[in-house]
mmCIF file of C-alpha atoms in Angstrom:
data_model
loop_
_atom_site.group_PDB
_atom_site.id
_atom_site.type_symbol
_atom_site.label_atom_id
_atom_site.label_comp_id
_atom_site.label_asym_id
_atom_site.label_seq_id
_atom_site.Cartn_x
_atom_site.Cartn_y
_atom_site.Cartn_z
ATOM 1 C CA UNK A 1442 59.234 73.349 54.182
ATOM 2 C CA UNK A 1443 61.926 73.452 51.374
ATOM 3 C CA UNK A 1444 60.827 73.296 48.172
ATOM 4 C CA UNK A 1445 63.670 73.016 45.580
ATOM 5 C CA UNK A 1446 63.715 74.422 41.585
ATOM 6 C CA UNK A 1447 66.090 71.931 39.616
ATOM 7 C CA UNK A 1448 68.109 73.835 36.979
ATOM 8 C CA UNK A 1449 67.886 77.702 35.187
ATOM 9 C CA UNK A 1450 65.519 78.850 36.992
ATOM 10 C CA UNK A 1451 64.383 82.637 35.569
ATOM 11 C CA UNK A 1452 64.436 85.203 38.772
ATOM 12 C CA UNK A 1453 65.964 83.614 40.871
ATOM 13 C CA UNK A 1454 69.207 85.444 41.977
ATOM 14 C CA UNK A 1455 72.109 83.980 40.631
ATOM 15 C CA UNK A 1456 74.826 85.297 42.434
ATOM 16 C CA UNK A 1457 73.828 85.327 46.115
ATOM 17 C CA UNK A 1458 76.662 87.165 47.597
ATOM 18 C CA UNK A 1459 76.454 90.250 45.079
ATOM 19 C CA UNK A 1460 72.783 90.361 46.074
ATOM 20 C CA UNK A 1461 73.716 90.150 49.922
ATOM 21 C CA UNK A 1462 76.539 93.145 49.612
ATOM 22 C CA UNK A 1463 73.899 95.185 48.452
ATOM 23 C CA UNK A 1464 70.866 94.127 50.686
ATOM 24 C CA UNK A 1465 71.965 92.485 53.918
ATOM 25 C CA UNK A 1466 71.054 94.295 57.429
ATOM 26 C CA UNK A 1467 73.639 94.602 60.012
ATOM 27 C CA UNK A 1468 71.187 92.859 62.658
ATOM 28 C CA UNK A 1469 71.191 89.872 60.148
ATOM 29 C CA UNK A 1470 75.006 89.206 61.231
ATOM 30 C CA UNK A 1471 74.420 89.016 64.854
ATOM 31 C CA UNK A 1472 71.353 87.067 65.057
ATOM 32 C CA UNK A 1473 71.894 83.371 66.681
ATOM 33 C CA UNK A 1474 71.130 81.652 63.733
ATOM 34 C CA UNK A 1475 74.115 83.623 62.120
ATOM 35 C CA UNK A 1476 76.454 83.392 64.374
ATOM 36 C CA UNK A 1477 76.637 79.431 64.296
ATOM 37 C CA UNK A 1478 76.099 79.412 60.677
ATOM 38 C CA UNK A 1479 79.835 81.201 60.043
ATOM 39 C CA UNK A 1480 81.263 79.859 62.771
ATOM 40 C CA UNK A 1481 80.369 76.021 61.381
ATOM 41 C CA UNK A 1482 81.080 76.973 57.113
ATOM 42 C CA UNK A 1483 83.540 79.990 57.570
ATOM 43 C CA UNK A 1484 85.307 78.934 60.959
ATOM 44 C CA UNK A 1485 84.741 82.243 62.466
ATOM 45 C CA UNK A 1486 84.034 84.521 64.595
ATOM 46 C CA UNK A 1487 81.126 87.458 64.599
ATOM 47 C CA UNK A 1488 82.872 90.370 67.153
ATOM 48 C CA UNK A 1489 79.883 92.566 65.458
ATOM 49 C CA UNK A 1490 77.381 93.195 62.900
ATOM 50 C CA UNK A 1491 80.595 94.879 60.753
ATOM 51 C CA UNK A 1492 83.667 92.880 62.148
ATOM 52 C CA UNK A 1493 84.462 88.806 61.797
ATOM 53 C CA UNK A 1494 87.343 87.283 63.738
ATOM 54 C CA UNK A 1495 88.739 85.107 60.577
ATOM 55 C CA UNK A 1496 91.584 82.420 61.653
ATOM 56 C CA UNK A 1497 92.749 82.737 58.269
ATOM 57 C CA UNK A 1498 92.407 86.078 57.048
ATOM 58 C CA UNK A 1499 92.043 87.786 60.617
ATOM 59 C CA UNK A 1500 89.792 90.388 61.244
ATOM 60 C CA UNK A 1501 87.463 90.780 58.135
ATOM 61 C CA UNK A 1502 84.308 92.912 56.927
ATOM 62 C CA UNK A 1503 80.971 90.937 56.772
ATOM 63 C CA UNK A 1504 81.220 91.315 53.076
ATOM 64 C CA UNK A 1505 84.275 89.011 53.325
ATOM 65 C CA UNK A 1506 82.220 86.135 54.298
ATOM 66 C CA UNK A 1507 81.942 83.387 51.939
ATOM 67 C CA UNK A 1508 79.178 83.220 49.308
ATOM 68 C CA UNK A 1509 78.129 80.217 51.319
ATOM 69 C CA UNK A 1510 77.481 82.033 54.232
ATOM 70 C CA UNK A 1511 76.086 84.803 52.921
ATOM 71 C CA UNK A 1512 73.452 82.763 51.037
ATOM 72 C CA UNK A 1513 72.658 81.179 53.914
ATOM 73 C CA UNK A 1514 72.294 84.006 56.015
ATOM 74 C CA UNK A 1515 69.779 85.738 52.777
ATOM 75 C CA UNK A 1516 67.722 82.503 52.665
ATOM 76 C CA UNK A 1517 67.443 82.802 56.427
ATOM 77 C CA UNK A 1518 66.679 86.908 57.188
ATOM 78 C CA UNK A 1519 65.543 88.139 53.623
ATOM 79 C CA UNK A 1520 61.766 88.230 53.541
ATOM 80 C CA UNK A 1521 61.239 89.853 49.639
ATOM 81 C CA UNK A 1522 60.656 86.023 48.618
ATOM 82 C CA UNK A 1523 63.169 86.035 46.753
ATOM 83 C CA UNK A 1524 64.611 82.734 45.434
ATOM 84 C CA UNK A 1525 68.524 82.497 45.648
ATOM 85 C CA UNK A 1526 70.986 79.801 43.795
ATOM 86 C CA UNK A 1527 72.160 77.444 46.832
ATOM 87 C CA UNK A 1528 74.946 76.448 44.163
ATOM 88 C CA UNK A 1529 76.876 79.368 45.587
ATOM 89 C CA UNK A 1530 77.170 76.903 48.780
ATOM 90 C CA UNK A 1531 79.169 74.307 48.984
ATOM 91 C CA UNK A 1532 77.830 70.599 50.750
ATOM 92 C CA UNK A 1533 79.157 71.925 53.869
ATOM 93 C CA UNK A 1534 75.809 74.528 54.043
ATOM 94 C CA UNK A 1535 73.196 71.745 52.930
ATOM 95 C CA UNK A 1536 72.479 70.979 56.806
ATOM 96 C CA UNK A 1537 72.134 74.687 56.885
ATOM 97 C CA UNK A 1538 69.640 75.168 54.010
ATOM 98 C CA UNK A 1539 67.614 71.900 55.295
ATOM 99 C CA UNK A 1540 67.326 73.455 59.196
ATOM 100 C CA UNK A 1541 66.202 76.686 57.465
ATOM 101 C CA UNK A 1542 63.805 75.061 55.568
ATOM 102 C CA UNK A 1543 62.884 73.262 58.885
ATOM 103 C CA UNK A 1544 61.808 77.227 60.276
ATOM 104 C CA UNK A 1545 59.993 78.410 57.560
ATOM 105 C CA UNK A 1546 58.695 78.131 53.780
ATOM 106 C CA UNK A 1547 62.004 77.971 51.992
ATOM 107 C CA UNK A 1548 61.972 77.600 48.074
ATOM 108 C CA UNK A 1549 65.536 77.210 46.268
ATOM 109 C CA UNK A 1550 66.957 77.148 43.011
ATOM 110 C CA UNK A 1551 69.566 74.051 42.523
ATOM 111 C CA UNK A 1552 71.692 73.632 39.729
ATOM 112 C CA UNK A 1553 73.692 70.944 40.682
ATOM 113 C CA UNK A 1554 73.385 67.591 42.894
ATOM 114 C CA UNK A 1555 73.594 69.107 46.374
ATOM 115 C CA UNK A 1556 74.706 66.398 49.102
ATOM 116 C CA UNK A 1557 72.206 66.504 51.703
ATOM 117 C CA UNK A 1558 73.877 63.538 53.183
ATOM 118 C CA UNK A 1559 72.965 60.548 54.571
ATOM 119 C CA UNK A 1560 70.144 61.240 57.049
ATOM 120 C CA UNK A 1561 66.043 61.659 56.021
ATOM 121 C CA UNK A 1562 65.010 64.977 54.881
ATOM 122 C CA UNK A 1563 62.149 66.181 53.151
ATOM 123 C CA UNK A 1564 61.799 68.206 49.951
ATOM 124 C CA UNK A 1565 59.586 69.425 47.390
ATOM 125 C CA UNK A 1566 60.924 69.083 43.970
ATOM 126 C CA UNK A 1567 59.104 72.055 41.805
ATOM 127 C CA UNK A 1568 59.778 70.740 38.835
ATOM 128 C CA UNK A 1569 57.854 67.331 39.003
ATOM 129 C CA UNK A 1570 55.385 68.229 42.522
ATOM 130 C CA UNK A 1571 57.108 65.453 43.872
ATOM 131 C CA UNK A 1572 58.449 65.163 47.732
ATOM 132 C CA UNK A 1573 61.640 63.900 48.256
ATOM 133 C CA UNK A 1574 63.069 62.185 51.849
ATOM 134 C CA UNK A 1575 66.532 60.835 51.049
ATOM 135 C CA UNK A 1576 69.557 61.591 48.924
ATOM 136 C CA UNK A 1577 68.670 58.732 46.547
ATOM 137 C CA UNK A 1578 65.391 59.847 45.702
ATOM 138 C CA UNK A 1579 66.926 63.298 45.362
ATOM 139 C CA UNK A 1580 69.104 62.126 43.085
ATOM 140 C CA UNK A 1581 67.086 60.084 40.484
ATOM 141 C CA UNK A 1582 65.373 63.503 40.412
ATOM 142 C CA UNK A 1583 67.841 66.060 39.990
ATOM 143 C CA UNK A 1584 69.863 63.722 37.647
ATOM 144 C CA UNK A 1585 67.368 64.876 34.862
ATOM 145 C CA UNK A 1586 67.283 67.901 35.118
ATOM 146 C CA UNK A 1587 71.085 69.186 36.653
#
């Protein structure tokens, strides 16, 4: 289940993709979920757990990625239950952060109005217990507090 924090949020990690240059593990970059993750936000290509087939950049280090991706990939394969700032992703990872939160117990801080688009989705908002299943009630949420 997702469960969402609405605005500062103290330990969460701020800046995902310092945190993921430090701590990620090369079998992280190669795992399914991974792979279709950077190929969908980043466009490219995972040749290995070290080398990414860019079509803009060309052939790139895994600590190139994007700070999307590499959120994505942290909320995915870190287990230290840590809580990262999904406003290092742009809308183009919210599918990503909902299907994660689809596999497992995923809690996130927010500190803007993410676009989870137009479909249902569910969501616990920590900051009032309440469950959200749509971008509307989402928003007349998050509008007080982001």
């Amino acid at each position: 289940m997702l469960s969402i924090f609405l605005g500062d949020m103290d330990g969460a990690i701020f800046h995902p993709p310092t945190y993921f240059d430090n701590q990620y593990e090369d079998e992280w970059i190669t795992e399914t979920l991974s792979v279709e993750m950077i190929k969908d936000v980043d466009k490219s290509d995972v040749i290995g757990p070290r080398l990414i087939d860019s079509p803009v950049l060309g052939p790139i280090s895994t600590r190139e990625l994007s700070g999307g991706v590499k959120t994505l990939i942290l909320m995915a394969f870190d287990d230290t239950d840590k809580v990262f700032n999904a406003s290092s992703c742009g809308n183009n990872c919210a599918k990503w952060i909902l299907k994660i939160g689809e596999m497992k117990d995923l809690t996130i801080n927010l500190r803007h109005i993410m676009n989870f688009g137009d479909e249902a989705f569910e969501a616990k908002i920590l900051n009032t217990g309440e469950m959200v299943h749509n971008m509307m009630e989402f928003i007349n949420i998050a509008g007080e507090y982001v």
